Amino acid sequence: MSRLLPMAIALAAAVAIGAGIGLLPAGWVFVAKPLTTVLLIALAWPRGADTPKLRRLVLVGLVLSLAGDVALLWPKEGFLPGLVAFLLALTTRTPAAHAERAADAIA
């Protein structure tokens, strides 16, 4: 399973990009783009058990990113909600990144 999930993420991302630039049917982006983020959440889910606060911040950030991805599938109606979701995601990932760097400096 450890090798399949990253490969599935890469495939879903490639399909989303292909659909986004017109190489694949445009409707595929509605499945592939959110699926890529869901698979990233699945990859992150079991990680970080020894640092629960950091794990929680990263997972919340990824879920908010998923909300932003879904909102932006409808650019006109979803722009502001998507922007807010990504801004909130950034506010969770930034402290997580700083916490990780601080932990690395101590180790």
Tab-separated table of C-alpha atoms in Angstrom:
chain	number	residue	atom	x	y	z
A	1	MET	CA	0.000	0.000	0.000
A	2	SER	CA	2.852	2.402	0.757
A	3	ARG	CA	3.858	2.584	-2.922
A	4	LEU	CA	0.361	2.523	-4.360
A	5	LEU	CA	-0.906	5.642	-2.625
A	6	PRO	CA	1.815	7.992	-3.953
A	7	MET	CA	1.315	6.511	-7.420
A	8	ALA	CA	-2.453	7.066	-7.152
A	9	ILE	CA	-1.817	10.663	-6.066
A	10	ALA	CA	0.446	11.235	-9.077
A	11	LEU	CA	-2.091	9.660	-11.443
A	12	ALA	CA	-5.012	11.682	-10.043
A	13	ALA	CA	-2.945	14.876	-10.272
A	14	ALA	CA	-1.935	14.071	-13.864
A	15	VAL	CA	-5.574	13.485	-14.820
A	16	ALA	CA	-6.615	16.755	-13.133
A	17	ILE	CA	-3.901	18.652	-14.991
A	18	GLY	CA	-4.722	16.936	-18.283
A	19	ALA	CA	-8.400	17.776	-17.898
A	20	GLY	CA	-7.569	21.328	-16.856
A	21	ILE	CA	-5.493	22.021	-19.959
A	22	GLY	CA	-7.790	20.256	-22.407
A	23	LEU	CA	-5.901	17.015	-23.024
A	24	LEU	CA	-8.669	15.012	-21.336
A	25	PRO	CA	-12.418	15.626	-21.036
A	26	ALA	CA	-13.000	18.753	-18.935
A	27	GLY	CA	-15.491	17.023	-16.637
A	28	TRP	CA	-12.783	14.719	-15.321
A	29	VAL	CA	-11.338	17.606	-13.312
A	30	PHE	CA	-14.437	17.475	-11.075
A	31	VAL	CA	-13.354	14.035	-9.880
A	32	ALA	CA	-9.579	14.107	-10.255
A	33	LYS	CA	-8.830	17.431	-8.545
A	34	PRO	CA	-10.642	16.675	-5.257
A	35	LEU	CA	-9.521	13.035	-5.432
A	36	THR	CA	-5.884	14.153	-5.461
A	37	THR	CA	-6.375	16.091	-2.226
A	38	VAL	CA	-8.379	13.266	-0.621
A	39	LEU	CA	-5.522	10.885	-1.420
A	40	LEU	CA	-3.029	13.346	0.099
A	41	ILE	CA	-5.156	13.390	3.254
A	42	ALA	CA	-5.127	9.590	3.263
A	43	LEU	CA	-1.333	9.637	2.948
A	44	ALA	CA	-0.967	12.114	5.815
A	45	TRP	CA	-3.593	10.529	8.090
A	46	PRO	CA	-1.446	7.800	9.719
A	47	ARG	CA	1.631	9.991	10.034
A	48	GLY	CA	2.640	12.141	12.998
A	49	ALA	CA	1.184	10.099	15.855
A	50	ASP	CA	4.118	11.201	18.034
A	51	THR	CA	3.263	14.899	17.432
A	52	PRO	CA	-0.545	15.081	17.649
A	53	LYS	CA	-0.799	18.892	17.557
A	54	LEU	CA	1.343	19.112	14.422
A	55	ARG	CA	-0.596	16.218	12.859
A	56	ARG	CA	-3.908	17.928	13.610
A	57	LEU	CA	-2.726	21.212	12.073
A	58	VAL	CA	-1.558	19.504	8.896
A	59	LEU	CA	-4.766	17.471	8.523
A	60	VAL	CA	-6.991	20.504	9.126
A	61	GLY	CA	-4.953	22.425	6.548
A	62	LEU	CA	-5.385	19.628	4.013
A	63	VAL	CA	-9.135	19.419	4.613
A	64	LEU	CA	-9.419	23.185	4.163
A	65	SER	CA	-7.379	22.855	0.961
A	66	LEU	CA	-9.864	20.229	-0.217
A	67	ALA	CA	-12.689	22.693	0.452
A	68	GLY	CA	-10.813	25.318	-1.559
A	69	ASP	CA	-10.229	22.886	-4.431
A	70	VAL	CA	-13.906	21.977	-4.569
A	71	ALA	CA	-15.042	25.612	-4.366
A	72	LEU	CA	-12.732	26.628	-7.205
A	73	LEU	CA	-14.221	24.011	-9.503
A	74	TRP	CA	-16.844	26.716	-10.031
A	75	PRO	CA	-14.556	29.757	-10.501
A	76	LYS	CA	-17.262	32.415	-10.595
A	77	GLU	CA	-19.350	31.285	-7.625
A	78	GLY	CA	-16.570	29.560	-5.736
A	79	PHE	CA	-13.782	32.114	-5.932
A	80	LEU	CA	-14.377	33.864	-2.609
A	81	PRO	CA	-15.162	30.677	-0.626
A	82	GLY	CA	-12.137	28.997	-2.220
A	83	LEU	CA	-9.925	31.948	-1.388
A	84	VAL	CA	-11.109	31.915	2.238
A	85	ALA	CA	-10.602	28.152	2.504
A	86	PHE	CA	-7.031	28.407	1.168
A	87	LEU	CA	-6.278	31.347	3.462
A	88	LEU	CA	-7.491	29.343	6.472
A	89	ALA	CA	-5.480	26.350	5.270
A	90	LEU	CA	-2.395	28.524	5.136
A	91	THR	CA	-2.992	29.668	8.719
A	92	THR	CA	-2.856	26.037	9.858
A	93	ARG	CA	0.061	24.897	7.740
A	94	THR	CA	2.321	27.826	8.600
A	95	PRO	CA	2.389	27.069	12.363
A	96	ALA	CA	2.816	23.393	11.502
A	97	ALA	CA	5.866	24.174	9.358
A	98	HIS	CA	7.391	26.357	12.082
A	99	ALA	CA	6.744	23.674	14.714
A	100	GLU	CA	8.470	21.092	12.560
A	101	ARG	CA	11.515	23.319	12.033
A	102	ALA	CA	11.718	24.012	15.770
A	103	ALA	CA	11.581	20.283	16.506
A	104	ASP	CA	14.357	19.642	13.954
A	105	ALA	CA	16.529	22.352	15.548
A	106	ILE	CA	16.174	20.765	18.985
A	107	ALA	CA	16.972	17.255	17.719
